[in-house]
Short mmCIF file of C-alpha atoms in Angstrom, two decimals:
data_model
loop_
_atom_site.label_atom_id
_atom_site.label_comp_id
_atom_site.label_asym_id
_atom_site.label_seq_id
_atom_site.Cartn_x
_atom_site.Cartn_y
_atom_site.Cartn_z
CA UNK A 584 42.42 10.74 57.05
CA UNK A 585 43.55 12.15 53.82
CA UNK A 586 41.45 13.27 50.77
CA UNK A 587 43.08 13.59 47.65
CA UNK A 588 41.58 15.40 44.76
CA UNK A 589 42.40 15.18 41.41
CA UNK A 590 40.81 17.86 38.30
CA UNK A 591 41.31 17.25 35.09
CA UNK A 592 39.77 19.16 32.31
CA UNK A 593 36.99 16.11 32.10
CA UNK A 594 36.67 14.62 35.24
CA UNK A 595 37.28 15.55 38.75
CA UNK A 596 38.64 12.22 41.26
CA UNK A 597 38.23 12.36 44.91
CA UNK A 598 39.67 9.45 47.08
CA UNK A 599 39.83 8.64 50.87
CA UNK A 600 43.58 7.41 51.72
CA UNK A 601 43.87 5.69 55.44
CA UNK A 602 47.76 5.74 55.00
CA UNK A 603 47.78 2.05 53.77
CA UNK A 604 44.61 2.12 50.93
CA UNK A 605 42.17 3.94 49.54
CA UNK A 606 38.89 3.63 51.00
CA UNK A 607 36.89 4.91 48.28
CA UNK A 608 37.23 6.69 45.21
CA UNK A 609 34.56 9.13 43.23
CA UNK A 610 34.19 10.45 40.06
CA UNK A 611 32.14 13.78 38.87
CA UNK A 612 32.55 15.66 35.96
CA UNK A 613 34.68 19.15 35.91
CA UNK A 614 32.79 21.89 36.15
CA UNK A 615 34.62 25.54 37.18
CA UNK A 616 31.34 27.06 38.55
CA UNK A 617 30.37 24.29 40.51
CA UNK A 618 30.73 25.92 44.21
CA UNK A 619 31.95 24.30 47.60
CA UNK A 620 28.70 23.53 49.07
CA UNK A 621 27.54 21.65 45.62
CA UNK A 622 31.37 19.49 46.09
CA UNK A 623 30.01 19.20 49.80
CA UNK A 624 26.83 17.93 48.52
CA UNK A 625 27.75 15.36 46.06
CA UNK A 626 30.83 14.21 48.33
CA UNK A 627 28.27 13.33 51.42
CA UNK A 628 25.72 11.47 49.42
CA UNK A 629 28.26 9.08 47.80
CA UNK A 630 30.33 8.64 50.82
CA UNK A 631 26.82 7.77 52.88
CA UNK A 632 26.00 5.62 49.99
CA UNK A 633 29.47 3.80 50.45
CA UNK A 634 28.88 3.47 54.11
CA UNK A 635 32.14 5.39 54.90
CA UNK A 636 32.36 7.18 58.11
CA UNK A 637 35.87 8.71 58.76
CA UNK A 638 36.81 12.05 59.43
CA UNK A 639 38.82 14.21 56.96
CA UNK A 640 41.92 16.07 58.27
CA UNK A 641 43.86 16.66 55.52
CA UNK A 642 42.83 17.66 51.69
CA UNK A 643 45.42 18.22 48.96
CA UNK A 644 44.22 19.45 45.72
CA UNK A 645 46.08 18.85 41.83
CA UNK A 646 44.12 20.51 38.98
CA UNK A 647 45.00 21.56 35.47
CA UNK A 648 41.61 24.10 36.03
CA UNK A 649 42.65 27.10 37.99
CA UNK A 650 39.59 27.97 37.90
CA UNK A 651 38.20 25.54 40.33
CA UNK A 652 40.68 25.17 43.05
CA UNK A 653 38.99 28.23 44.91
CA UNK A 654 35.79 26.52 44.98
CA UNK A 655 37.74 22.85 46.58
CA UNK A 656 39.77 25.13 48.79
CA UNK A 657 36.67 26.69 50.32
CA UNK A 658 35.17 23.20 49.86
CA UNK A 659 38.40 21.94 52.14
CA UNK A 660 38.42 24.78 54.74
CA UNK A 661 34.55 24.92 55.14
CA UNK A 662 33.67 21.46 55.74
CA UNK A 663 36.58 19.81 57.42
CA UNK A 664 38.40 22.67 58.89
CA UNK A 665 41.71 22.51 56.88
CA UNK A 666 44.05 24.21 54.30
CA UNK A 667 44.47 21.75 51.64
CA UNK A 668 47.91 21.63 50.43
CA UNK A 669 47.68 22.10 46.62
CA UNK A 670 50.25 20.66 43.96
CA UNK A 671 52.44 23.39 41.83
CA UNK A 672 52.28 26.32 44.89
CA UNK A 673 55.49 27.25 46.86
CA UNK A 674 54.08 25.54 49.81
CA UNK A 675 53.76 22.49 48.55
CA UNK A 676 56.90 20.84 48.01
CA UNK A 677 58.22 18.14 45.69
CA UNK A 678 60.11 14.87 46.50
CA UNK A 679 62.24 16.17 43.50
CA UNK A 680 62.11 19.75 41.92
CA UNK A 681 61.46 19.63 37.95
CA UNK A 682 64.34 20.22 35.60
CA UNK A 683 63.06 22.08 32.48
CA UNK A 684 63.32 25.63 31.02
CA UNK A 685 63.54 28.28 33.26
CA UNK A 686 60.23 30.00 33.53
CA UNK A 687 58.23 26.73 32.34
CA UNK A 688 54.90 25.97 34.13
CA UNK A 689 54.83 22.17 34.64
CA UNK A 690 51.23 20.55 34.89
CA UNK A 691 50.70 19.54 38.35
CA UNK A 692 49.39 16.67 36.68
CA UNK A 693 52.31 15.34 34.98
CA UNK A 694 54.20 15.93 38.71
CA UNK A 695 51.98 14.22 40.20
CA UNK A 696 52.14 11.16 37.77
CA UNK A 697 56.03 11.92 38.53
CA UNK A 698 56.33 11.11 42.00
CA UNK A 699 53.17 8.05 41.80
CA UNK A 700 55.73 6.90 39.04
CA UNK A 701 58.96 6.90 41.04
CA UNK A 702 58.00 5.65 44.35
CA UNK A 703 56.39 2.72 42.95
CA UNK A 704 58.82 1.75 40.02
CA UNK A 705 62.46 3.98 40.46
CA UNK A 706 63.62 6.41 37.94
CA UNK A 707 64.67 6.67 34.46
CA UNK A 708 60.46 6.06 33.25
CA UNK A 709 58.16 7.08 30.65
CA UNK A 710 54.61 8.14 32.02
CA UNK A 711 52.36 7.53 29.19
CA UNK A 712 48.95 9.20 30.50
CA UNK A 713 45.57 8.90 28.06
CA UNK A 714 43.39 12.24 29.04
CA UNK A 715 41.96 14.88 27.58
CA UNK A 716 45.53 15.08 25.82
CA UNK A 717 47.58 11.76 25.72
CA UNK A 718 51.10 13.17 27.60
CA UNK A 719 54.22 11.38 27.88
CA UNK A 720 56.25 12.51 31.17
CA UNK A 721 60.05 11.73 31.59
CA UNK A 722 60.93 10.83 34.78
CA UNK A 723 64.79 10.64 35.61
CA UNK A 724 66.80 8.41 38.06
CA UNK A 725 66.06 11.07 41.08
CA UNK A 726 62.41 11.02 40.57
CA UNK A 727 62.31 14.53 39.14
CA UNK A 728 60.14 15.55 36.43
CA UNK A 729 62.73 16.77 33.03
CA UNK A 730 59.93 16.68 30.29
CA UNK A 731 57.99 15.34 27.34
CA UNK A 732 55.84 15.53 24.97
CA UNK A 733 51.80 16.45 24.72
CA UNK A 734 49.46 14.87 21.84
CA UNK A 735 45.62 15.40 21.10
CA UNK A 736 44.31 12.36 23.60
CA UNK A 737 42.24 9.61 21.94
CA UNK A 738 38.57 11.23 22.15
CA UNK A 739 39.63 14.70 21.43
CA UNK A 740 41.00 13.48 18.06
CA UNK A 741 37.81 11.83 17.29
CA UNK A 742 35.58 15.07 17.94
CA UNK A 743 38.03 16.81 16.31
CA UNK A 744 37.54 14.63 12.91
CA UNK A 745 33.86 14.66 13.39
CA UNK A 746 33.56 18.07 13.76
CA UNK A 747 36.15 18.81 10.84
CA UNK A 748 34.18 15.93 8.56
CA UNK A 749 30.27 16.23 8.96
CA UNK A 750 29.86 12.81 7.13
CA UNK A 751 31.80 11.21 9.71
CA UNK A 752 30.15 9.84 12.46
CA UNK A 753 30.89 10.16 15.97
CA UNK A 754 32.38 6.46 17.07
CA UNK A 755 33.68 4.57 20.19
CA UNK A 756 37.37 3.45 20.83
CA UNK A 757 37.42 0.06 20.74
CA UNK A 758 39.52 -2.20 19.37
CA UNK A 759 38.98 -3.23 15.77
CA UNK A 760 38.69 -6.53 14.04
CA UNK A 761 41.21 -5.90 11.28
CA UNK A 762 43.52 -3.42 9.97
CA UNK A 763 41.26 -2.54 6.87
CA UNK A 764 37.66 -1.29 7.78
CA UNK A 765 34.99 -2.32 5.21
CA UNK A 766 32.70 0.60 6.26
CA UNK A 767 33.07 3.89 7.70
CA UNK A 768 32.93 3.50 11.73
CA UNK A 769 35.41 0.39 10.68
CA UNK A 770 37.94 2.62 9.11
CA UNK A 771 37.63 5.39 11.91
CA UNK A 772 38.19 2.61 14.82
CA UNK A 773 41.14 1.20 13.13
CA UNK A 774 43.16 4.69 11.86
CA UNK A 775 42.48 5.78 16.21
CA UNK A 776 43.22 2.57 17.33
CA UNK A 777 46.19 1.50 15.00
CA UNK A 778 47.32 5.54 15.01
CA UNK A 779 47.43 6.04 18.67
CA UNK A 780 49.74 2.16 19.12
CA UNK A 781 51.88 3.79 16.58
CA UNK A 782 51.81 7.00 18.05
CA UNK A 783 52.91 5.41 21.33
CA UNK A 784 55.47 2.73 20.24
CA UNK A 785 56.76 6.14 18.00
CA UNK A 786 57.39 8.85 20.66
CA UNK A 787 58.36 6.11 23.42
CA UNK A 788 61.20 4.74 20.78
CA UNK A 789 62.59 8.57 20.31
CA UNK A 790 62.16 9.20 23.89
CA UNK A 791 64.70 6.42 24.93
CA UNK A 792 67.06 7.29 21.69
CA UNK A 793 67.43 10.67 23.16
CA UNK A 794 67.73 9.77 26.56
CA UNK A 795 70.36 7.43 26.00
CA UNK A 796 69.08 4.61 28.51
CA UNK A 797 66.96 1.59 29.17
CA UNK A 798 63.47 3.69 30.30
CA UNK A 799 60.52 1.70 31.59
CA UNK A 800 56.92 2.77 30.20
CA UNK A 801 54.10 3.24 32.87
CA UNK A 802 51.06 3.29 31.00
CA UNK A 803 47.91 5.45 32.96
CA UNK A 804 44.33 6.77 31.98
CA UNK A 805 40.99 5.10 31.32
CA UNK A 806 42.13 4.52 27.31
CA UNK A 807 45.44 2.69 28.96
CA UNK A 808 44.25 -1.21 29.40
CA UNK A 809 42.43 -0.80 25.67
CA UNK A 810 45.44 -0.09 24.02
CA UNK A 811 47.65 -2.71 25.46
CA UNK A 812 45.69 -5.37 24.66
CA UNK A 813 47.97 -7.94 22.80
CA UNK A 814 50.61 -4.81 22.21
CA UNK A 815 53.64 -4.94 24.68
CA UNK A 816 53.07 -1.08 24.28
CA UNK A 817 53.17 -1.07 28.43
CA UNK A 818 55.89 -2.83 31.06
CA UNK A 819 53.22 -1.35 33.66
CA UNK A 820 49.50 -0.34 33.69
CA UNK A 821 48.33 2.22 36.78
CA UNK A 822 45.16 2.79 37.52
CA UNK A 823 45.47 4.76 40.45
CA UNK A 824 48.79 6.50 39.68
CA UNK A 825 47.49 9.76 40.00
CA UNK A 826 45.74 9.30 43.31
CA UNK A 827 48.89 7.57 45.03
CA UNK A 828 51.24 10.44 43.40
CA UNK A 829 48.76 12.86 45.56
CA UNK A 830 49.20 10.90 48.69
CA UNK A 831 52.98 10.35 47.99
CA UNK A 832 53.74 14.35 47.54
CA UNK A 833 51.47 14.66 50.69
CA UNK A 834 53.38 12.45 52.96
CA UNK A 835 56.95 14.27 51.97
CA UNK A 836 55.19 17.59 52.96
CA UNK A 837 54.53 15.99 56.40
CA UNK A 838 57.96 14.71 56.83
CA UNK A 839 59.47 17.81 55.87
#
């Protein structure tokens, strides 16, 4: 049985794969000095709580937080008795190697979304992923990785503008009733809602004018399903794209 983890700079995502579905997936909040036998801790409660009784024999490990991968590594070798494989180290190999500049450090992240992206839906994508910053991953016919773009993500704007603006309040991303706010939350909802469609429909319309071909957009991250309401901003929304990228890079390790 497989456990794939997934740290972001908000949220850490653990999830049970049996090799056909995932039996359960969790969600705690990032922390760098949270130590193995905490993870251990909070992992065994929810997965009693779920009724789940398997037993673990592989881990493997994506994070944008260096700083926490010792912690899950001790987490992995401690408790079930395995090296976790973990994404972005020579031993952990890719269905397709990244094209960018040489020297570039790719987000294991963005790889990850990479090869979720290609096994599901081919090549020649854009990965449009709404986290702590809202990235936009090209994704070429091979399945390799060969680069885009990074923006402020949706609620890092918004503390941003609070913080910069102490009359502004602090407001939730929903979708607003009109273009034109008649009051100050109002006006904030509509310039992130209407700003971050435009921001999308903008970089997505470059992307393909560069790239010279018809691109499909995968659209990923909690904020994803909010912003395509009613926009055709999406041809495909992932929830899990992360997760089955983990268990997709996995499985090629095992082949190999």
């Amino acid at each position: 049985m497989l456990l794939a983890i997934d740290c972001g700079n908000t949220n850490t995502v653990f999830a049970i794969w049996d090799g056909e579905k995932f039996l359960c997936t969790l969600r705690t909040s990032t922390h760098h000095a949270r130590t193995a036998d905490a993870y251990f801790t909070w992992y065994s409660t929810l997965v009693k709580h779920y009724g789940i009784d398997v037993e673990i024999t592989d881990v493997i490990i994506s994070s944008t937080v260096p700083r926490v991968v010792w912690n899950l590594r001790v987490f992995a070798d401690r408790f079930f008795g395995c090296r976790p494989m973990v994404v972005g180290k020579p031993d952990c190999a890719l269905p397709a190697e990244p094209r960018v500049d040489p020297g570039t450090t790719v987000g294991p992240d963005r790889l990850v979304n990479a090869a979720g992206a290609h096994d599901r839906h081919g090549g020649d994508l854009i990965v449009v992923d709404f986290g702590t910053a809202t990235t936009f991953d090209v994704v070429a016919q091979d399945g390799a990785y060969v680069g885009g773009v990074i923006a402020p993500g949706v609620n890092l704007s918004l503390e941003a503008l609070h913080a910069a603006a102490a009359a502004l309040p602090h407001v939730d991303v929903t979708v607003p009733a009109k273009v034109i706010g008649t009051n100050t939350v109002a006006c904030m909802q509509s310039g992130v809602f209407w700003g971050y469609i435009g921001l999308v429909r903008g970089i997505c319309g470059q992307i393909r004018d560069e790239y010279a071909s018809p691109m499909k957009v995968i659209g990923t991250g909690g904020l994803a399903p909010l912003f395509a309401q009613g926009h055709r901003l999406f041809d495909v929304i992932e929830d899990d794209l992360t997760m089955h990228g983990l268990t997709v890079i996995h499985a090629h390790n095992k082949k190999g």
